[in-house]
PDB file of C-alpha atoms in Angstrom:
ATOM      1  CA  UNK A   1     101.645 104.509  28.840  1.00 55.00           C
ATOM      2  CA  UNK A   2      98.866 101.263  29.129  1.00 80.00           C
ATOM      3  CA  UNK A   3      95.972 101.569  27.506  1.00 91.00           C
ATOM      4  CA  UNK A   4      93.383 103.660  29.638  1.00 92.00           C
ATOM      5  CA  UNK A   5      90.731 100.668  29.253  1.00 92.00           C
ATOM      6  CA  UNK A   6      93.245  99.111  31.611  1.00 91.00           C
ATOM      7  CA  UNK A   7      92.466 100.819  34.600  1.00 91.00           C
ATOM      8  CA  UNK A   8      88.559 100.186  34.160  1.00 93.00           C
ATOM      9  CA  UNK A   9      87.222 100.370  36.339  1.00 93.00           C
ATOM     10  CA  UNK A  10      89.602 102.633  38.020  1.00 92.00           C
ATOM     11  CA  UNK A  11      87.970 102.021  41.724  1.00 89.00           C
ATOM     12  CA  UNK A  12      89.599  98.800  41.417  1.00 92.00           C
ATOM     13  CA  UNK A  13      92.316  98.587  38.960  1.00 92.00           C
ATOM     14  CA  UNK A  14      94.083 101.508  40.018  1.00 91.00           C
ATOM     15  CA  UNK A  15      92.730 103.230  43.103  1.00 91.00           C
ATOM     16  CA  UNK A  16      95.535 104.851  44.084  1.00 92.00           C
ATOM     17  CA  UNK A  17      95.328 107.206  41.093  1.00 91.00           C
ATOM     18  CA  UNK A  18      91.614 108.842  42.199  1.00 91.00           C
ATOM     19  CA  UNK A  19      91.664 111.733  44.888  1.00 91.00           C
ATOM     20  CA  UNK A  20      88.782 114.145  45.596  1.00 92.00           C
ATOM     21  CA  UNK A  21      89.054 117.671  44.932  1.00 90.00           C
ATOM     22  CA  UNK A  22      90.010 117.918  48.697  1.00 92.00           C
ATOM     23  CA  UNK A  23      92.720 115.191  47.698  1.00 93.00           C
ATOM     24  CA  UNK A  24      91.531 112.591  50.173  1.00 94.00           C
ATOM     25  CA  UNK A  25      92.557 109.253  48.430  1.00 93.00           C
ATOM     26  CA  UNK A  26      90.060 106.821  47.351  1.00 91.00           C
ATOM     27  CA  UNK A  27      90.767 104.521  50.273  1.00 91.00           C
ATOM     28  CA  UNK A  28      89.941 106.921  53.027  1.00 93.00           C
ATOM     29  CA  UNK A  29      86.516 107.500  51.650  1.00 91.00           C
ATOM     30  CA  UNK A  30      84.794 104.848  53.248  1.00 92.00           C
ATOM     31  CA  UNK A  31      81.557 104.778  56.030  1.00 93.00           C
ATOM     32  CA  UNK A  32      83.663 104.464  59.079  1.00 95.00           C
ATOM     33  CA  UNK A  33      85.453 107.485  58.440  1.00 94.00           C
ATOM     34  CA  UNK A  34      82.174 108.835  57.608  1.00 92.00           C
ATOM     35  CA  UNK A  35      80.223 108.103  60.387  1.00 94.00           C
ATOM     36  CA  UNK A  36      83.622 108.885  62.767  1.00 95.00           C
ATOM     37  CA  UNK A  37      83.268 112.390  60.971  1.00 94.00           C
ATOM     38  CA  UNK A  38      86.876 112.043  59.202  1.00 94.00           C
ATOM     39  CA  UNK A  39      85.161 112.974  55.788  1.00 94.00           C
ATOM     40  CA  UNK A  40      83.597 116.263  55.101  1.00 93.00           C
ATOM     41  CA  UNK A  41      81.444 117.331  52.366  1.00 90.00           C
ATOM     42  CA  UNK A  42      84.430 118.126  50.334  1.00 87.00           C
ATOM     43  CA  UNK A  43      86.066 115.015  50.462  1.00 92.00           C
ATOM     44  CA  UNK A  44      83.182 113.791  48.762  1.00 92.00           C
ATOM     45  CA  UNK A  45      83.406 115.635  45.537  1.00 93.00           C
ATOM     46  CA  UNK A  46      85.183 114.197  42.670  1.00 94.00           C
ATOM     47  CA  UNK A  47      88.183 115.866  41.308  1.00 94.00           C
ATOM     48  CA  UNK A  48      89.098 116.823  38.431  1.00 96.00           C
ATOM     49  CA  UNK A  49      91.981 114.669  37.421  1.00 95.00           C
ATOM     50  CA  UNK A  50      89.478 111.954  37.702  1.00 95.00           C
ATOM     51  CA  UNK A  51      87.255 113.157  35.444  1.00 97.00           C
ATOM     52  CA  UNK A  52      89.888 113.620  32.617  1.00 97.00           C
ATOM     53  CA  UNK A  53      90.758 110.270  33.876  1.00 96.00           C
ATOM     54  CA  UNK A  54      87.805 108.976  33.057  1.00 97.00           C
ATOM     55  CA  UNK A  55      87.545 110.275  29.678  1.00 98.00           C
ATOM     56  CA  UNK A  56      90.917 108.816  29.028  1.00 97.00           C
ATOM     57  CA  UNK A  57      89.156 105.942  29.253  1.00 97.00           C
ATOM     58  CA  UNK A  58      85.518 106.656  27.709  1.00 98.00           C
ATOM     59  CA  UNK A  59      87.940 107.755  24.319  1.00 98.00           C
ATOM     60  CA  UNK A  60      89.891 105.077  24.713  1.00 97.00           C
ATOM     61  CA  UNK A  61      86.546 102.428  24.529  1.00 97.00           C
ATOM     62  CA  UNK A  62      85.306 104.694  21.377  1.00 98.00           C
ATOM     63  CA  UNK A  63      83.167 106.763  23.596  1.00 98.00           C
ATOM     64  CA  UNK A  64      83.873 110.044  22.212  1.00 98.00           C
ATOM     65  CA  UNK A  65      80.758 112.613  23.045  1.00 98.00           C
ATOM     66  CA  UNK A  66      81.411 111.024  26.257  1.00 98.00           C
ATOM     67  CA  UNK A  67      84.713 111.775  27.348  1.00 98.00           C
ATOM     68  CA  UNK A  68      83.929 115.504  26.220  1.00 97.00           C
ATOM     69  CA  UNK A  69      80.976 115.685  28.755  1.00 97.00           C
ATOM     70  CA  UNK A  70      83.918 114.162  31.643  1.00 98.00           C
ATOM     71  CA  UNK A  71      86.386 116.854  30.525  1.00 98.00           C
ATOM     72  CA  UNK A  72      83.831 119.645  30.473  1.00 97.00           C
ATOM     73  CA  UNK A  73      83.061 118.265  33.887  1.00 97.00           C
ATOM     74  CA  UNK A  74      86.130 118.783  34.813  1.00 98.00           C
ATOM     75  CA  UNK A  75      86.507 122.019  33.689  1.00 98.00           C
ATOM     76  CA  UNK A  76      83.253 122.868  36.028  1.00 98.00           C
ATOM     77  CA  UNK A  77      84.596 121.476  39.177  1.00 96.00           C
ATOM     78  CA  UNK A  78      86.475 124.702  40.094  1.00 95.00           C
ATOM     79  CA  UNK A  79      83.509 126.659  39.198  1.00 98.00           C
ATOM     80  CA  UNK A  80      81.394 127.687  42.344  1.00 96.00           C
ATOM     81  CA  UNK A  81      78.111 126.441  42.082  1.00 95.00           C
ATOM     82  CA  UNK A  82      76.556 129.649  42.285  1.00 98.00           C
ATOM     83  CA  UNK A  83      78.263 130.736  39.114  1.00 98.00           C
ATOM     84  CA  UNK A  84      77.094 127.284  37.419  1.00 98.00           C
ATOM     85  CA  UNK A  85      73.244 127.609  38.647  1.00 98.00           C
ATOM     86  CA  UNK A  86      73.774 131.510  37.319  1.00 98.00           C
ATOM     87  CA  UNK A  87      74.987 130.269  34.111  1.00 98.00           C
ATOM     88  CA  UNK A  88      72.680 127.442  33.704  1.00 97.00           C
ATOM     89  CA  UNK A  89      69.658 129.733  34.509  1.00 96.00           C
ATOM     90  CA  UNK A  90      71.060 132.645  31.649  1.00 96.00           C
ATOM     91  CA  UNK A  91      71.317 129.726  29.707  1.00 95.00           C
ATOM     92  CA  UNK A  92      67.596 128.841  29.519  1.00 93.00           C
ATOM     93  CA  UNK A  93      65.715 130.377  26.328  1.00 87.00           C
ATOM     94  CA  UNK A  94      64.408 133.732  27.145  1.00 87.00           C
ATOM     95  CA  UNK A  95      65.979 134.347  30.134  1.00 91.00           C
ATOM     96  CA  UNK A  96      68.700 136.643  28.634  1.00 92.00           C
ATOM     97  CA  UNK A  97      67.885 139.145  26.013  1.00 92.00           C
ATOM     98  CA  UNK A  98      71.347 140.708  25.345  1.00 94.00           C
ATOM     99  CA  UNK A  99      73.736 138.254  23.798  1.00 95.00           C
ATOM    100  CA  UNK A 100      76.680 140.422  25.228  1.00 97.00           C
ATOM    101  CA  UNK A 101      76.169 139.166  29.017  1.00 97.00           C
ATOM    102  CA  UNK A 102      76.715 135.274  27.744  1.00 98.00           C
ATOM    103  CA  UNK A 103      79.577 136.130  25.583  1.00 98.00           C
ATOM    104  CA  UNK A 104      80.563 138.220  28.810  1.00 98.00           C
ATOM    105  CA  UNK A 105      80.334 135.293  30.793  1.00 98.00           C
ATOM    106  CA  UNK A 106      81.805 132.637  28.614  1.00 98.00           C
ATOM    107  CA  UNK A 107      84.577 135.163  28.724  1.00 99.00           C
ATOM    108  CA  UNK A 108      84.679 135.331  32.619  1.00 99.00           C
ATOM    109  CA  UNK A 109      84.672 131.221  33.093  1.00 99.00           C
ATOM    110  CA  UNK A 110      87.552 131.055  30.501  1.00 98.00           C
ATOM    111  CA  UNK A 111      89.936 133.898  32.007  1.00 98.00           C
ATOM    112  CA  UNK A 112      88.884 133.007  35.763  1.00 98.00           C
ATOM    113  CA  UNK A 113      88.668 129.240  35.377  1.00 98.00           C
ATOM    114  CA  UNK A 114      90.353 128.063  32.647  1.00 97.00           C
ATOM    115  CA  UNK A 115      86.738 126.578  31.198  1.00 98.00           C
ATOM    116  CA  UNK A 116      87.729 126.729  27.428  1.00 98.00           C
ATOM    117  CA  UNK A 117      85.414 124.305  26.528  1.00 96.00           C
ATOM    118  CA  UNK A 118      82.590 125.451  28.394  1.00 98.00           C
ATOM    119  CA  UNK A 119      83.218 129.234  27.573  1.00 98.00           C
ATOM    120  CA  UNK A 120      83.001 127.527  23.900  1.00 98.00           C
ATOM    121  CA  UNK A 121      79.711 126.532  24.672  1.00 97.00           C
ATOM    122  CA  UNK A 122      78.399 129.059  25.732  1.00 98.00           C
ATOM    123  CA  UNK A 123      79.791 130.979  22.413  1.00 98.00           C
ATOM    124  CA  UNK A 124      78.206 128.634  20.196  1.00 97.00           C
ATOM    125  CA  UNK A 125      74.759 128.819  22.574  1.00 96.00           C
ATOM    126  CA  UNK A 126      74.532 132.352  21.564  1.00 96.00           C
ATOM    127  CA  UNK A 127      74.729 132.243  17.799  1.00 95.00           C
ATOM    128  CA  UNK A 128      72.370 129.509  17.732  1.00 95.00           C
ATOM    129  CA  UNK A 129      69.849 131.536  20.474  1.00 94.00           C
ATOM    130  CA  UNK A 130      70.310 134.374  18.134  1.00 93.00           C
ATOM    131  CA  UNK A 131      69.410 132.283  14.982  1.00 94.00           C
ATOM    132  CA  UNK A 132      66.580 130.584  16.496  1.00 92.00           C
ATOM    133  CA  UNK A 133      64.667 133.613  18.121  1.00 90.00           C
ATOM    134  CA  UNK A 134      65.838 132.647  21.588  1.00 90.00           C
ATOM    135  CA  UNK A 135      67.380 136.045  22.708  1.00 89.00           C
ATOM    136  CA  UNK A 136      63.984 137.477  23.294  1.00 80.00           C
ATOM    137  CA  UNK A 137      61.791 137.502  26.786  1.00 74.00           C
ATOM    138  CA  UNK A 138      59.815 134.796  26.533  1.00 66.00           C
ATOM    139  CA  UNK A 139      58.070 134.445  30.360  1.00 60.00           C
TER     140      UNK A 139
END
């Protein structure tokens, strides 16, 4: 395999390897086929393989923390949003008091999504809300 700092930037060294999550290649994504109504909101959204593709190539530069943040991206783009506004707003301090219904859902985005790196998140979220006083109604 080449070196992933090869295909930086990947929009023009090697287009053909980017797809939406609707798998509309790069190259169809353009304003024509916007304004001609050929791309919907779905072909806009980035897929997955490109994010891990572009933490390929954030590792491969030395950018560790962020080609974790790309793959945990990816891990979130099968994720509705409502269940990522849900768990961003249990997330907040104070808004849950029982550290059961994050482990609960750390548990559901892992066995329904495949998010192991998010569900570990979440995990590690609650011992440190627990630690820090955070599991208690604050508003």
């Amino acid at each position: 395999m080449t070196d992933p700092l090869d295909l930086y930037p990947i929009s023009e060294n090697a287009p053909e390897l980017v797809v939406s999550a609707s798998g509309m290649p790069l190259e169809r994504l353009t304003l024509d086929e916007v304004l001609s109504g050929g791309v919907a909101a779905a072909d806009i959204r980035i897929s997955a393989e490109a994010l891990r593709l572009q933490a390929d190539i954030a590792r491969s530069a030395g950018r560790d923390r962020l080609a974790l943040n790309l793959e945990r991206g990816a891990e979130l783009v099968s994720v509705p949003q409502d269940v990522i506004l849900e768990t961003y707003e249990m997330l907040r301090p104070g808004r849950v008091t029982d550290p059961a219904l994050l482990t609960a859902r750390a548990e559901m985005l892992r066995r329904d999504y495949g998010a192991e790196t998010i569900a570990a998140l979440i995990d590690e979220a609650v011992a440190v809300y627990a630690r820090r006083g955070l599991l208690r109604r604050r508003y």
